[in-house]
CSV table of C-alpha atoms in Angstrom, one decimal:
chain,number,residue,atom,x,y,z
A,1177,UNK,CA,29.0,-24.9,9.4
A,1178,UNK,CA,29.9,-23.6,6.0
A,1179,UNK,CA,31.1,-20.0,5.4
A,1180,UNK,CA,28.1,-19.2,3.3
A,1181,UNK,CA,25.7,-20.4,6.0
A,1182,UNK,CA,27.5,-18.4,8.7
A,1183,UNK,CA,27.3,-15.3,6.5
A,1184,UNK,CA,23.6,-15.8,6.0
A,1185,UNK,CA,23.1,-16.3,9.7
A,1186,UNK,CA,24.9,-13.1,10.5
A,1187,UNK,CA,22.8,-11.3,7.9
A,1188,UNK,CA,19.7,-12.7,9.5
A,1189,UNK,CA,20.8,-11.4,12.9
A,1190,UNK,CA,21.6,-8.0,11.5
A,1191,UNK,CA,18.3,-7.5,9.7
A,1192,UNK,CA,16.4,-9.0,12.7
A,1193,UNK,CA,18.0,-6.3,14.8
A,1194,UNK,CA,17.1,-3.6,12.3
A,1195,UNK,CA,13.4,-4.8,12.4
A,1196,UNK,CA,13.4,-5.0,16.2
A,1197,UNK,CA,14.8,-1.5,16.4
A,1198,UNK,CA,12.1,-0.2,14.1
A,1199,UNK,CA,9.4,-1.8,16.1
A,1200,UNK,CA,10.9,-0.6,19.4
A,1201,UNK,CA,11.0,3.0,18.0
A,1202,UNK,CA,7.4,2.9,17.1
A,1203,UNK,CA,6.3,1.4,20.4
A,1204,UNK,CA,8.4,4.0,22.3
A,1205,UNK,CA,6.8,6.8,20.3
A,1206,UNK,CA,3.3,5.5,20.9
A,1207,UNK,CA,4.0,4.9,24.5
A,1208,UNK,CA,5.5,8.3,25.1
A,1209,UNK,CA,2.5,10.0,23.5
A,1210,UNK,CA,0.0,8.0,25.7
A,1211,UNK,CA,2.1,8.9,28.7
A,1212,UNK,CA,2.3,12.6,27.8
A,1213,UNK,CA,-1.2,13.4,26.5
A,1214,UNK,CA,-3.3,10.6,28.0
A,1215,UNK,CA,-5.1,7.7,26.3
A,1216,UNK,CA,-8.2,9.7,25.5
A,1217,UNK,CA,-6.3,12.2,23.4
A,1218,UNK,CA,-4.4,9.4,21.8
A,1219,UNK,CA,-7.6,7.5,20.7
A,1220,UNK,CA,-10.1,10.3,20.1
A,1221,UNK,CA,-9.4,12.2,16.9
A,1222,UNK,CA,-11.2,15.4,15.9
A,1223,UNK,CA,-13.0,15.0,12.6
A,1224,UNK,CA,-10.9,16.1,9.8
A,1225,UNK,CA,-7.5,15.7,11.4
A,1226,UNK,CA,-5.4,13.5,9.3
A,1227,UNK,CA,-8.1,13.3,6.7
A,1228,UNK,CA,-8.7,15.4,3.7
A,1229,UNK,CA,-11.5,18.0,3.7
A,1230,UNK,CA,-13.5,15.9,1.3
A,1231,UNK,CA,-13.7,13.2,4.0
A,1232,UNK,CA,-15.4,15.5,6.5
A,1233,UNK,CA,-18.9,14.3,6.1
A,1234,UNK,CA,-20.6,15.4,9.3
A,1235,UNK,CA,-22.2,18.8,9.0
A,1236,UNK,CA,-25.2,19.1,6.8
A,1237,UNK,CA,-25.1,15.5,5.7
A,1238,UNK,CA,-28.0,13.1,5.8
A,1239,UNK,CA,-26.1,10.8,8.2
A,1240,UNK,CA,-26.4,11.9,11.8
A,1241,UNK,CA,-23.0,12.9,13.1
A,1242,UNK,CA,-21.4,10.9,15.8
A,1243,UNK,CA,-20.7,13.3,18.7
A,1244,UNK,CA,-17.3,11.7,19.3
A,1245,UNK,CA,-16.1,11.9,15.8
A,1246,UNK,CA,-17.8,15.2,14.8
A,1247,UNK,CA,-16.9,18.0,17.2
A,1248,UNK,CA,-16.9,21.6,16.2
A,1249,UNK,CA,-15.6,22.5,12.8
A,1250,UNK,CA,-11.9,23.1,12.9
A,1251,UNK,CA,-10.7,26.5,12.1
A,1252,UNK,CA,-7.6,25.5,10.2
A,1253,UNK,CA,-7.7,28.4,7.7
A,1254,UNK,CA,-7.7,31.1,10.4
A,1255,UNK,CA,-10.1,33.9,10.7
A,1256,UNK,CA,-12.1,34.9,7.6
B,959,UNK,CA,39.0,-30.8,-40.4
B,960,UNK,CA,36.1,-28.9,-39.1
B,961,UNK,CA,34.2,-26.7,-41.4
B,962,UNK,CA,31.9,-23.9,-40.4
B,963,UNK,CA,28.9,-23.2,-42.4
B,964,UNK,CA,27.3,-19.9,-42.4
B,965,UNK,CA,23.6,-20.4,-42.2
B,966,UNK,CA,21.3,-18.1,-43.9
B,967,UNK,CA,19.7,-16.1,-41.1
B,968,UNK,CA,16.1,-17.1,-40.7
B,969,UNK,CA,13.5,-14.4,-40.3
B,970,UNK,CA,13.3,-13.5,-36.7
B,971,UNK,CA,9.7,-13.4,-35.6
B,972,UNK,CA,9.4,-10.2,-33.5
B,973,UNK,CA,6.5,-10.6,-31.2
B,974,UNK,CA,5.1,-7.8,-29.2
B,975,UNK,CA,6.7,-8.0,-25.7
B,976,UNK,CA,3.4,-8.0,-23.9
B,977,UNK,CA,5.0,-8.9,-20.6
B,978,UNK,CA,7.4,-6.0,-20.7
B,979,UNK,CA,4.7,-3.6,-21.9
B,980,UNK,CA,2.3,-4.7,-19.1
B,981,UNK,CA,5.1,-4.3,-16.5
B,982,UNK,CA,5.8,-0.8,-17.7
B,983,UNK,CA,2.2,0.2,-17.9
B,984,UNK,CA,1.6,-1.0,-14.3
B,985,UNK,CA,4.7,0.8,-13.1
B,986,UNK,CA,2.9,4.0,-13.9
B,987,UNK,CA,1.2,3.7,-10.5
B,988,UNK,CA,4.7,4.0,-8.8
B,989,UNK,CA,5.6,7.3,-10.5
B,990,UNK,CA,2.2,8.9,-10.7
B,991,UNK,CA,2.0,10.2,-7.1
B,992,UNK,CA,5.4,12.0,-7.6
B,993,UNK,CA,4.2,13.5,-10.9
B,994,UNK,CA,1.0,14.7,-9.3
B,995,UNK,CA,2.6,16.6,-6.5
B,996,UNK,CA,5.4,18.2,-8.6
B,997,UNK,CA,3.6,21.5,-9.1
B,998,UNK,CA,3.0,21.7,-5.3
B,999,UNK,CA,6.6,20.9,-4.6
B,1000,UNK,CA,7.6,23.6,-7.1
B,1001,UNK,CA,5.2,26.1,-5.4
B,1002,UNK,CA,6.6,25.1,-1.9
B,1003,UNK,CA,10.2,25.6,-2.9
B,1004,UNK,CA,10.2,28.3,-5.5
B,1005,UNK,CA,6.8,29.9,-5.3
B,1006,UNK,CA,4.4,31.1,-2.6
B,1007,UNK,CA,5.7,29.0,0.3
B,1008,UNK,CA,2.6,29.5,2.5
B,1009,UNK,CA,0.2,28.4,-0.2
B,1010,UNK,CA,2.5,25.5,-1.0
B,1011,UNK,CA,2.5,24.3,2.6
B,1012,UNK,CA,-1.4,24.4,2.6
B,1013,UNK,CA,-1.7,22.6,-0.7
B,1014,UNK,CA,0.9,19.9,0.0
B,1015,UNK,CA,-0.4,19.1,3.5
B,1016,UNK,CA,-4.0,18.9,2.1
B,1017,UNK,CA,-3.1,16.5,-0.7
B,1018,UNK,CA,-0.2,14.5,0.8
B,1019,UNK,CA,-2.4,12.0,2.6
B,1020,UNK,CA,-4.6,11.6,-0.4
B,1021,UNK,CA,-2.0,11.4,-3.1
B,1022,UNK,CA,0.8,9.5,-1.4
B,1023,UNK,CA,-1.6,7.6,0.9
B,1024,UNK,CA,-3.6,6.4,-2.1
B,1025,UNK,CA,-0.5,5.8,-4.1
B,1026,UNK,CA,1.0,3.7,-1.3
B,1027,UNK,CA,-2.1,1.7,-0.8
B,1028,UNK,CA,-2.5,1.0,-4.5
B,1029,UNK,CA,1.1,-0.2,-4.6
B,1030,UNK,CA,0.3,-2.4,-1.6
B,1031,UNK,CA,-2.7,-4.0,-3.3
B,1032,UNK,CA,-0.9,-4.5,-6.6
B,1033,UNK,CA,2.1,-6.0,-4.8
B,1034,UNK,CA,-0.1,-8.4,-2.8
B,1035,UNK,CA,-2.0,-9.4,-6.0
B,1036,UNK,CA,1.1,-10.7,-7.7
B,1037,UNK,CA,1.1,-14.1,-5.9
B,1038,UNK,CA,-2.6,-14.8,-6.4
B,1039,UNK,CA,-2.3,-14.0,-10.1
B,1040,UNK,CA,0.6,-16.5,-10.3
B,1041,UNK,CA,-1.6,-19.1,-8.6
B,1042,UNK,CA,-4.5,-18.5,-10.9
B,1043,UNK,CA,-2.8,-18.1,-14.3
B,1044,UNK,CA,0.7,-19.5,-13.9
B,1045,UNK,CA,2.0,-16.3,-15.5
B,1046,UNK,CA,5.6,-15.2,-14.6
B,1047,UNK,CA,5.9,-11.9,-16.5
B,1048,UNK,CA,4.5,-9.8,-13.7
B,1049,UNK,CA,6.8,-11.3,-11.0
B,1050,UNK,CA,9.3,-8.5,-10.9
B,1051,UNK,CA,6.4,-6.1,-10.2
B,1052,UNK,CA,6.2,-7.5,-6.6
B,1053,UNK,CA,9.6,-5.9,-5.8
B,1054,UNK,CA,8.8,-2.8,-7.9
B,1055,UNK,CA,5.5,-2.1,-6.1
B,1056,UNK,CA,7.2,-2.8,-2.7
B,1057,UNK,CA,9.8,-0.2,-3.4
B,1058,UNK,CA,7.0,2.1,-4.7
B,1059,UNK,CA,5.0,1.6,-1.6
B,1060,UNK,CA,8.0,2.5,0.5
B,1061,UNK,CA,8.8,5.6,-1.6
B,1062,UNK,CA,5.2,6.9,-1.3
B,1063,UNK,CA,5.1,6.1,2.5
B,1064,UNK,CA,8.4,7.9,2.9
B,1065,UNK,CA,7.2,11.0,1.2
B,1066,UNK,CA,4.0,10.9,3.2
B,1067,UNK,CA,5.9,10.4,6.4
B,1068,UNK,CA,8.3,13.3,5.7
B,1069,UNK,CA,5.5,15.7,4.8
B,1070,UNK,CA,3.4,14.6,7.8
B,1071,UNK,CA,6.4,15.0,10.1
B,1072,UNK,CA,7.5,18.4,8.9
B,1073,UNK,CA,4.5,20.3,7.5
B,1074,UNK,CA,1.4,19.2,9.4
B,1075,UNK,CA,1.8,21.6,12.3
B,1076,UNK,CA,-1.6,23.1,11.5
B,1077,UNK,CA,-3.4,19.8,11.9
B,1078,UNK,CA,-1.5,18.3,14.8
B,1079,UNK,CA,-0.5,20.6,17.6
B,1080,UNK,CA,2.7,19.5,19.2
B,1081,UNK,CA,6.2,18.3,18.3
B,1082,UNK,CA,7.5,16.0,15.7
B,1083,UNK,CA,6.6,12.8,17.6
B,1084,UNK,CA,3.0,14.0,18.1
B,1085,UNK,CA,2.7,14.6,14.4
B,1086,UNK,CA,3.8,11.1,13.5
B,1087,UNK,CA,2.6,9.1,16.5
B,1088,UNK,CA,0.2,11.3,18.5
B,1089,UNK,CA,-2.9,9.5,17.5
B,1090,UNK,CA,-4.0,5.9,16.8
B,1091,UNK,CA,-4.3,6.7,13.1
B,1092,UNK,CA,-0.8,8.2,12.7
B,1093,UNK,CA,0.8,5.6,14.9
B,1094,UNK,CA,-0.7,2.8,12.8
B,1095,UNK,CA,0.6,4.6,9.6
B,1096,UNK,CA,4.0,5.1,11.2
B,1097,UNK,CA,4.1,1.4,12.2
B,1098,UNK,CA,3.5,0.4,8.6
B,1099,UNK,CA,6.2,2.7,7.4
B,1100,UNK,CA,8.8,1.5,10.0
B,1101,UNK,CA,7.9,-2.1,9.1
B,1102,UNK,CA,8.6,-1.4,5.5
B,1103,UNK,CA,12.2,-0.3,6.3
B,1104,UNK,CA,13.7,-3.8,6.7
B,1105,UNK,CA,11.6,-5.0,3.8
B,1106,UNK,CA,12.9,-2.4,1.4
B,1107,UNK,CA,16.5,-2.8,2.6
B,1108,UNK,CA,16.3,-6.5,1.6
B,1109,UNK,CA,14.2,-6.1,-1.5
B,1110,UNK,CA,17.0,-6.6,-4.0
B,1111,UNK,CA,18.2,-9.9,-5.5
B,1112,UNK,CA,21.6,-9.3,-3.8
B,1113,UNK,CA,19.9,-9.1,-0.4
B,1114,UNK,CA,17.9,-12.2,-1.2
B,1115,UNK,CA,21.2,-14.1,-1.8
B,1116,UNK,CA,22.8,-12.4,1.3
B,1117,UNK,CA,20.0,-13.7,3.5
B,1118,UNK,CA,19.5,-17.0,1.8
B,1119,UNK,CA,16.7,-19.1,3.4
B,1120,UNK,CA,16.1,-16.4,6.0
B,1121,UNK,CA,14.8,-13.9,3.4
B,1122,UNK,CA,11.4,-15.5,3.1
B,1123,UNK,CA,11.1,-15.5,6.9
B,1124,UNK,CA,11.9,-11.8,7.1
B,1125,UNK,CA,9.5,-10.9,4.3
B,1126,UNK,CA,6.6,-12.4,6.3
B,1127,UNK,CA,6.7,-8.9,7.9
B,1128,UNK,CA,4.7,-7.9,4.9
B,1129,UNK,CA,1.6,-9.4,6.6
B,1130,UNK,CA,2.2,-7.3,9.7
B,1131,UNK,CA,2.6,-4.2,7.5
B,1132,UNK,CA,-0.7,-5.2,5.8
B,1133,UNK,CA,-2.4,-5.4,9.2
B,1134,UNK,CA,-0.9,-2.0,10.2
B,1135,UNK,CA,-2.3,-0.5,7.0
B,1136,UNK,CA,-5.7,-1.9,7.7
B,1137,UNK,CA,-5.6,-0.5,11.2
B,1138,UNK,CA,-4.5,2.9,9.8
B,1139,UNK,CA,-7.5,2.8,7.4
B,1140,UNK,CA,-9.9,1.7,10.1
B,1141,UNK,CA,-8.8,4.6,12.4
B,1142,UNK,CA,-8.9,7.0,9.5
B,1143,UNK,CA,-12.3,6.1,8.0
B,1144,UNK,CA,-14.0,4.1,10.7
B,1145,UNK,CA,-16.8,1.7,10.1
B,1146,UNK,CA,-19.0,4.2,8.2
B,1147,UNK,CA,-22.3,5.6,9.2
B,1148,UNK,CA,-24.7,2.9,8.1
B,1149,UNK,CA,-25.1,-0.3,6.1
B,1150,UNK,CA,-26.6,1.4,3.0
B,1151,UNK,CA,-23.4,3.4,2.6
B,1152,UNK,CA,-21.3,0.3,3.3
B,1153,UNK,CA,-23.1,-1.6,0.5
B,1154,UNK,CA,-22.8,1.3,-1.9
B,1155,UNK,CA,-19.0,1.4,-1.1
B,1156,UNK,CA,-18.6,-2.3,-1.6
B,1157,UNK,CA,-20.2,-1.8,-5.1
B,1158,UNK,CA,-17.6,0.8,-6.0
B,1159,UNK,CA,-19.2,4.1,-5.1
B,1160,UNK,CA,-16.0,5.9,-4.4
B,1161,UNK,CA,-17.7,9.2,-3.5
B,1162,UNK,CA,-18.3,7.7,0.0
B,1163,UNK,CA,-14.8,8.2,1.3
B,1164,UNK,CA,-15.9,7.6,4.9
B,1165,UNK,CA,-16.3,3.9,4.2
B,1166,UNK,CA,-13.0,3.4,2.4
B,1167,UNK,CA,-12.1,0.9,5.0
B,1168,UNK,CA,-14.7,-1.5,3.5
B,1169,UNK,CA,-13.0,-1.3,0.2
B,1170,UNK,CA,-9.7,-2.2,1.8
B,1171,UNK,CA,-11.5,-5.1,3.6
B,1172,UNK,CA,-13.1,-6.2,0.4
B,1173,UNK,CA,-9.7,-6.4,-1.4
B,1174,UNK,CA,-8.0,-7.9,1.6
B,1175,UNK,CA,-10.5,-10.7,1.9
B,1176,UNK,CA,-9.9,-11.7,-1.8
B,1177,UNK,CA,-6.2,-11.6,-1.3
B,1178,UNK,CA,-6.4,-13.7,1.9
B,1179,UNK,CA,-8.7,-16.3,0.3
B,1180,UNK,CA,-6.3,-16.6,-2.6
B,1181,UNK,CA,-3.5,-17.3,-0.2
B,1182,UNK,CA,-5.2,-20.1,1.8
B,1183,UNK,CA,-3.2,-23.3,1.3
B,1184,UNK,CA,-6.2,-25.5,0.3
B,1185,UNK,CA,-7.3,-22.9,-2.3
B,1186,UNK,CA,-3.7,-22.6,-3.6
B,1187,UNK,CA,-3.3,-26.4,-3.8
B,1188,UNK,CA,-6.7,-27.0,-5.5
B,1189,UNK,CA,-6.2,-24.2,-8.0
B,1190,UNK,CA,-2.5,-25.1,-8.9
B,1191,UNK,CA,-3.3,-28.8,-9.2
B,1192,UNK,CA,-6.3,-28.2,-11.4
B,1193,UNK,CA,-4.5,-25.6,-13.5
B,1194,UNK,CA,-1.6,-28.0,-14.2
B,1195,UNK,CA,-3.9,-30.9,-15.0
B,1196,UNK,CA,-6.3,-28.6,-17.0
B,1197,UNK,CA,-9.3,-29.9,-15.0
B,1198,UNK,CA,-12.4,-28.3,-13.4
B,1199,UNK,CA,-12.3,-25.3,-15.7
B,1200,UNK,CA,-15.9,-24.1,-15.1
B,1201,UNK,CA,-15.4,-24.2,-11.4
B,1202,UNK,CA,-12.2,-22.3,-11.7
B,1203,UNK,CA,-13.8,-19.7,-13.9
B,1204,UNK,CA,-16.7,-19.2,-11.4
B,1205,UNK,CA,-14.2,-18.9,-8.6
B,1206,UNK,CA,-12.1,-16.4,-10.6
B,1207,UNK,CA,-15.2,-14.2,-11.2
B,1208,UNK,CA,-16.2,-14.5,-7.6
B,1209,UNK,CA,-12.8,-13.1,-6.4
B,1210,UNK,CA,-12.1,-10.8,-9.3
B,1211,UNK,CA,-15.3,-8.8,-9.1
B,1212,UNK,CA,-15.0,-7.6,-5.5
B,1213,UNK,CA,-11.3,-7.0,-6.1
B,1214,UNK,CA,-12.0,-4.9,-9.1
B,1215,UNK,CA,-14.8,-2.9,-7.3
B,1216,UNK,CA,-12.4,-2.2,-4.4
B,1217,UNK,CA,-9.5,-1.2,-6.7
B,1218,UNK,CA,-11.8,1.0,-8.7
B,1219,UNK,CA,-12.7,3.0,-5.6
B,1220,UNK,CA,-9.0,3.5,-4.7
B,1221,UNK,CA,-7.8,4.3,-8.3
B,1222,UNK,CA,-10.8,6.7,-8.9
B,1223,UNK,CA,-10.0,8.6,-5.7
B,1224,UNK,CA,-6.3,8.6,-6.5
B,1225,UNK,CA,-6.8,10.0,-9.9
B,1226,UNK,CA,-9.3,12.6,-8.6
B,1227,UNK,CA,-7.0,13.9,-5.8
B,1228,UNK,CA,-3.9,13.6,-8.0
B,1229,UNK,CA,-5.3,15.8,-10.7
B,1230,UNK,CA,-6.6,18.2,-8.0
B,1231,UNK,CA,-3.0,18.4,-6.6
B,1232,UNK,CA,-1.5,18.8,-10.1
B,1233,UNK,CA,-3.7,21.8,-10.9
B,1234,UNK,CA,-3.0,23.2,-7.4
B,1235,UNK,CA,-6.6,22.7,-6.3
B,1236,UNK,CA,-6.3,19.9,-3.8
B,1237,UNK,CA,-9.7,18.3,-2.9
């Protein structure tokens, strides 16, 4: 095998390891969160969390709110 | 004996470098998110820190999230445009948008990991991977790391034939982004709003996922090997022009509607962030 090909194969192995490590980190983080807080907390997201306020379309809208995705309004601003 | 003759220089025809101009205009989408959040960063670091945190956490997902996804769509659109037109001028943009996507995702990731304590109760890991939506976003970000590390021409030479194999990770990144959007916006309340969204009504943010789906479908269709073969062959031979035009309109219209929704939202939230009134 030529030197260039060997070098490319080494590069492939290295970058494949980097990609694998990245995927393992993500899987470990997700797995640890499910183990710590349970699958329900992992999948059910309170409306507005992770979304901008403009995307909260439940209260006072024509579309009936979905009880799972539209719980009580979050008090992120603190007391008035 | 050799004689050299000095030729009278002919008038050099200076044409407008449309390719370079187009590339620079499109690169605006890479820097715009960072310009939009500059006042918020200034407020966070040198002004009212509390207000800065509230502002930047409100607008980060919108500005950097939209910036990243626009970069993703534009990056993925480069290959179909080559197939359809044979143009080469926009080729370097694939790498530029890839790096832009990573930069936006990195900024979004750092802000989400450090400043979103009000939204996500818990530690660092909970903030970046505590929910399906954040985990999908974090997955997309982590998948972008090996891609951005090998984005340069030097890395392309370094990896040789394995570069293309590695960059197929882009498709997994694309899937992770789609999942992120699905978890973030859901399927939307009803079909009326879905149709309105597909026709570019960007005020219906809850169905943004459909805009992403609309764009993705076009990009997938334009990557199907039979479509690529048919198009490339007919383009080279100059045949089936009406059919190609019809096809081009059929794919360009939904793509344009989807892009309009994202760009409209991006400009809206970006200006909101710039004037310190995040939407």
